[in-house]
């Protein structure tokens, strides 16, 4: 008997091994591998005997295809698609109003949410079935992906009464991909967009669209905000139209980043002055040309008068005048402009202040189809910086939060840094501008001010690497970004667990370990790079340590360290916040310690709440950080044999490189 059991176990292990082998990360969190627990497999099969779509049409194709693909993979057998339920255990996609008569009045009400969905366990024609229902193509896709997630992560499939809708209307990805294939701040290979091959399509575009739709992304800007004018050339627009087709199938709207000087550099005009009628005419004609090719085109993403990019300020016009001119060219077609607020003057004593200084006075001056996109912090995607002071202060200007999924300052694709906890802190930050509880997440969800366009944009970390993001664990950031834009209330831990289950399987040891690696990882990185909010200690590549070249940011001298941004003695940056936050940041006693050196210049001997001096803290955290990075590797090594060898090895190599680089940081700072 024991021998038989042993043999059975061996067979199971071999089968599991086979299933695990040959995985290179391409499927990311959409693996759909057969459920390996026999009881769970049987249970899921009972609830997913057949798929029913009563009103097939192209609009629902992608969702239906995904459901077939997902269930067939997970249940390890082909699941048929029928026009009507033949048995209990059918999964029914209800999409047409006429179909909805099958539901109760109350249930019908719950479907009427644009982009939302319901999933119900109910009775149809005397059969116990699961209904996934939505009013829109997007809603149905999101419902299907949600259901597949339930199946894949081991959730109950009976008694379902789920109704969800996205918190943020705009859930966007920004690619900093140049047309020549080089990705600015991209660490996962060259651009996935092959402009040299387009208009020839690529199944990789479709798979990328599937990944994005599965976490609720509904918009994408495919080219760098440092925009080449050529993107608006007619032949390039034809190529863009093919990308739009791939994304449209998955409910994702295409945007282009444009160069404000295009009328001159592409159109041959002598100016790009937004007040010039010829310039306005050029943009109108260009917009009309785009919409002929891409009828559902989203609009323009613009970086203007920032880091050398041209813009309206070149002509003595404001950001609002420039953005509105573009907005008016797009408005007849329903398009919009997303105008970035990332501006700074390197000659200013405190560059953190510039964006607020330029944009706060323009509140109310932007047209209804223009949104201002603001980075999470006033500097530039540091591992720690305070929330940008513009959030909550633009009551009459559509506002979008920009996050960086690609790890420009956070260890590229070499360091394991799960950014979701840091984003949660941004979203939960109380701006107080409309009273207590005016959190960033409520502001950008349009729940505080009546915004028409609002939500989140994330700078993509995807490239041509087979596993999309270079580091297998970096995919958790892409996944988590989408999930948070859908629902900012989700915890960093629950997102981590979902991702772990979907990406690495449901082995409880693997899931626990992956979550335990993800959750502390950003704090670990912070420790061995720049604790206490000091920020930008790197060299020009934004990766290696070089504090000596960053005096501008850390203000370290023989006696102390930190940037005094207080009202009394410093740059006065703290005054850009609501008074409650100004007071909190202004005082050393109430300033959150993790931001102390962002706001205050303190002596090295200043005592922290722990009783340690600042200098001792900096020294110790660099040692702790390296040790904890070693701990990540130890945890991962313990999973050898539990996850497939290729992915295990690839992660191990990166963790080893991370440790070596963390040591380099420690030596440079402490040395
Ligand atoms: C796209 C930082 C980055 C740049 C980036 C810029 C921006 O400065 O280093 O690569 O350019 O931010 O957000 O526009």
PDB file of N, CA, C and O and ligand atoms in Angstrom, residues 176 184-185 224-226 303 306-307 340 342 344 351 375 379-381 402 404 408-409 459 540 542, ligand 1:
ATOM      1  N   UNK A 176       7.161  54.489 -23.171  1.00  0.00           N
ATOM      2  CA  UNK A 176       8.210  55.443 -23.541  1.00  0.00           C
ATOM      3  C   UNK A 176       9.063  54.810 -24.645  1.00  0.00           C
ATOM      4  O   UNK A 176      10.281  54.781 -24.580  1.00  0.00           O
ATOM      5  N   UNK A 184      12.997  54.219 -23.824  1.00  0.00           N
ATOM      6  CA  UNK A 184      13.581  55.090 -22.795  1.00  0.00           C
ATOM      7  C   UNK A 184      13.209  54.514 -21.421  1.00  0.00           C
ATOM      8  O   UNK A 184      12.036  54.262 -21.139  1.00  0.00           O
ATOM      9  N   UNK A 185      14.235  54.291 -20.619  1.00  0.00           N
ATOM     10  CA  UNK A 185      14.055  53.701 -19.282  1.00  0.00           C
ATOM     11  C   UNK A 185      13.383  52.326 -19.357  1.00  0.00           C
ATOM     12  O   UNK A 185      12.617  51.949 -18.465  1.00  0.00           O
ATOM     13  N   UNK A 224       6.869  57.186 -27.123  1.00  0.00           N
ATOM     14  CA  UNK A 224       7.511  57.978 -26.069  1.00  0.00           C
ATOM     15  C   UNK A 224       6.955  59.402 -25.982  1.00  0.00           C
ATOM     16  O   UNK A 224       6.723  60.051 -27.009  1.00  0.00           O
ATOM     17  N   UNK A 225       6.847  59.897 -24.756  1.00  0.00           N
ATOM     18  CA  UNK A 225       6.424  61.289 -24.565  1.00  0.00           C
ATOM     19  C   UNK A 225       7.486  62.279 -25.059  1.00  0.00           C
ATOM     20  O   UNK A 225       7.173  63.428 -25.357  1.00  0.00           O
ATOM     21  N   UNK A 226       8.732  61.823 -25.104  1.00  0.00           N
ATOM     22  CA  UNK A 226       9.748  62.600 -25.835  1.00  0.00           C
ATOM     23  C   UNK A 226       9.510  62.231 -27.293  1.00  0.00           C
ATOM     24  O   UNK A 226      10.169  61.356 -27.853  1.00  0.00           O
ATOM     25  N   UNK A 303       4.076  65.949 -23.669  1.00  0.00           N
ATOM     26  CA  UNK A 303       5.109  66.483 -22.767  1.00  0.00           C
ATOM     27  C   UNK A 303       5.577  67.780 -23.429  1.00  0.00           C
ATOM     28  O   UNK A 303       6.145  67.746 -24.528  1.00  0.00           O
ATOM     29  N   UNK A 306       9.263  70.792 -21.231  1.00  0.00           N
ATOM     30  CA  UNK A 306       9.842  69.973 -20.179  1.00  0.00           C
ATOM     31  C   UNK A 306      11.057  69.277 -20.756  1.00  0.00           C
ATOM     32  O   UNK A 306      10.961  68.686 -21.845  1.00  0.00           O
ATOM     33  N   UNK A 307      12.163  69.364 -20.067  1.00  0.00           N
ATOM     34  CA  UNK A 307      13.398  68.703 -20.490  1.00  0.00           C
ATOM     35  C   UNK A 307      13.692  68.926 -21.976  1.00  0.00           C
ATOM     36  O   UNK A 307      14.003  67.991 -22.712  1.00  0.00           O
ATOM     37  N   UNK A 340       1.016  66.585 -19.696  1.00  0.00           N
ATOM     38  CA  UNK A 340       1.803  66.233 -18.498  1.00  0.00           C
ATOM     39  C   UNK A 340       2.241  67.476 -17.720  1.00  0.00           C
ATOM     40  O   UNK A 340       2.577  68.512 -18.306  1.00  0.00           O
ATOM     41  N   UNK A 342       4.815  67.355 -15.688  1.00  0.00           N
ATOM     42  CA  UNK A 342       6.207  67.115 -15.276  1.00  0.00           C
ATOM     43  C   UNK A 342       7.087  68.214 -15.880  1.00  0.00           C
ATOM     44  O   UNK A 342       7.593  68.103 -16.992  1.00  0.00           O
ATOM     45  N   UNK A 344      10.109  71.225 -14.765  1.00  0.00           N
ATOM     46  CA  UNK A 344      10.969  71.764 -13.704  1.00  0.00           C
ATOM     47  C   UNK A 344      12.045  72.610 -14.350  1.00  0.00           C
ATOM     48  O   UNK A 344      12.352  72.451 -15.529  1.00  0.00           O
ATOM     49  N   UNK A 351      13.674  72.431  -7.372  1.00  0.00           N
ATOM     50  CA  UNK A 351      12.899  72.066  -8.562  1.00  0.00           C
ATOM     51  C   UNK A 351      11.575  71.396  -8.214  1.00  0.00           C
ATOM     52  O   UNK A 351      10.668  71.320  -9.044  1.00  0.00           O
ATOM     53  N   UNK A 375       2.820  63.354 -12.063  1.00  0.00           N
ATOM     54  CA  UNK A 375       3.580  62.248 -11.457  1.00  0.00           C
ATOM     55  C   UNK A 375       3.252  62.149  -9.971  1.00  0.00           C
ATOM     56  O   UNK A 375       2.902  63.146  -9.340  1.00  0.00           O
ATOM     57  N   UNK A 379       9.415  65.155  -7.536  1.00  0.00           N
ATOM     58  CA  UNK A 379      10.756  65.023  -8.124  1.00  0.00           C
ATOM     59  C   UNK A 379      10.689  64.135  -9.349  1.00  0.00           C
ATOM     60  O   UNK A 379      10.487  64.622 -10.460  1.00  0.00           O
ATOM     61  N   UNK A 380      10.807  62.839  -9.168  1.00  0.00           N
ATOM     62  CA  UNK A 380      10.822  61.974 -10.342  1.00  0.00           C
ATOM     63  C   UNK A 380      10.882  60.506  -9.946  1.00  0.00           C
ATOM     64  O   UNK A 380      11.933  59.879 -10.060  1.00  0.00           O
ATOM     65  N   UNK A 381       9.769  59.942  -9.545  1.00  0.00           N
ATOM     66  CA  UNK A 381       9.655  58.503  -9.346  1.00  0.00           C
ATOM     67  C   UNK A 381      10.739  57.908  -8.438  1.00  0.00           C
ATOM     68  O   UNK A 381      11.306  56.853  -8.740  1.00  0.00           O
ATOM     69  N   UNK A 402       0.165  59.873 -12.635  1.00  0.00           N
ATOM     70  CA  UNK A 402       1.142  59.098 -13.406  1.00  0.00           C
ATOM     71  C   UNK A 402       2.064  58.339 -12.464  1.00  0.00           C
ATOM     72  O   UNK A 402       2.705  58.924 -11.591  1.00  0.00           O
ATOM     73  N   UNK A 404       5.147  55.123 -12.269  1.00  0.00           N
ATOM     74  CA  UNK A 404       6.141  54.499 -13.139  1.00  0.00           C
ATOM     75  C   UNK A 404       6.238  53.024 -12.809  1.00  0.00           C
ATOM     76  O   UNK A 404       6.720  52.638 -11.742  1.00  0.00           O
ATOM     77  N   UNK A 408      12.842  52.770 -13.239  1.00  0.00           N
ATOM     78  CA  UNK A 408      13.934  53.683 -13.610  1.00  0.00           C
ATOM     79  C   UNK A 408      14.873  53.956 -12.440  1.00  0.00           C
ATOM     80  O   UNK A 408      16.090  53.887 -12.582  1.00  0.00           O
ATOM     81  N   UNK A 409      14.301  54.307 -11.298  1.00  0.00           N
ATOM     82  CA  UNK A 409      15.110  54.632 -10.119  1.00  0.00           C
ATOM     83  C   UNK A 409      15.015  53.533  -9.066  1.00  0.00           C
ATOM     84  O   UNK A 409      15.425  53.725  -7.933  1.00  0.00           O
ATOM     85  N   UNK A 459       3.763  54.095 -16.547  1.00  0.00           N
ATOM     86  CA  UNK A 459       4.791  53.961 -17.581  1.00  0.00           C
ATOM     87  C   UNK A 459       5.193  52.488 -17.659  1.00  0.00           C
ATOM     88  O   UNK A 459       5.662  51.905 -16.677  1.00  0.00           O
ATOM     89  N   UNK A 540      23.924  59.517 -13.360  1.00  0.00           N
ATOM     90  CA  UNK A 540      23.048  59.862 -14.485  1.00  0.00           C
ATOM     91  C   UNK A 540      22.290  58.685 -15.068  1.00  0.00           C
ATOM     92  O   UNK A 540      21.269  58.874 -15.729  1.00  0.00           O
ATOM     93  N   UNK A 542      20.712  56.615 -13.364  1.00  0.00           N
ATOM     94  CA  UNK A 542      19.595  56.412 -12.429  1.00  0.00           C
ATOM     95  C   UNK A 542      19.587  55.019 -11.803  1.00  0.00           C
ATOM     96  O   UNK A 542      18.546  54.503 -11.414  1.00  0.00           O
TER      97      UNK A 542
HETATM   98  C1  LIG B   1      10.481  60.390 -20.837  1.00  0.00           C
HETATM   99  C2  LIG B   1      12.674  61.555 -16.218  1.00  0.00           C
HETATM  100  C3  LIG B   1      13.281  60.445 -17.029  1.00  0.00           C
HETATM  101  C4  LIG B   1      13.157  60.699 -18.509  1.00  0.00           C
HETATM  102  C5  LIG B   1      11.681  60.902 -18.830  1.00  0.00           C
HETATM  103  C6  LIG B   1      11.167  62.068 -17.991  1.00  0.00           C
HETATM  104  C7  LIG B   1       9.686  62.309 -18.189  1.00  0.00           C
HETATM  105  O1  LIG B   1      13.424  62.707 -16.325  1.00  0.00           O
HETATM  106  O2  LIG B   1      14.616  60.300 -16.666  1.00  0.00           O
HETATM  107  O3  LIG B   1      13.679  59.608 -19.199  1.00  0.00           O
HETATM  108  O4  LIG B   1      11.477  61.143 -20.189  1.00  0.00           O
HETATM  109  O5  LIG B   1      11.367  61.776 -16.639  1.00  0.00           O
HETATM  110  O6  LIG B   1       8.932  61.795 -17.392  1.00  0.00           O
HETATM  111  O7  LIG B   1       9.310  62.992 -19.118  1.00  0.00           O
END
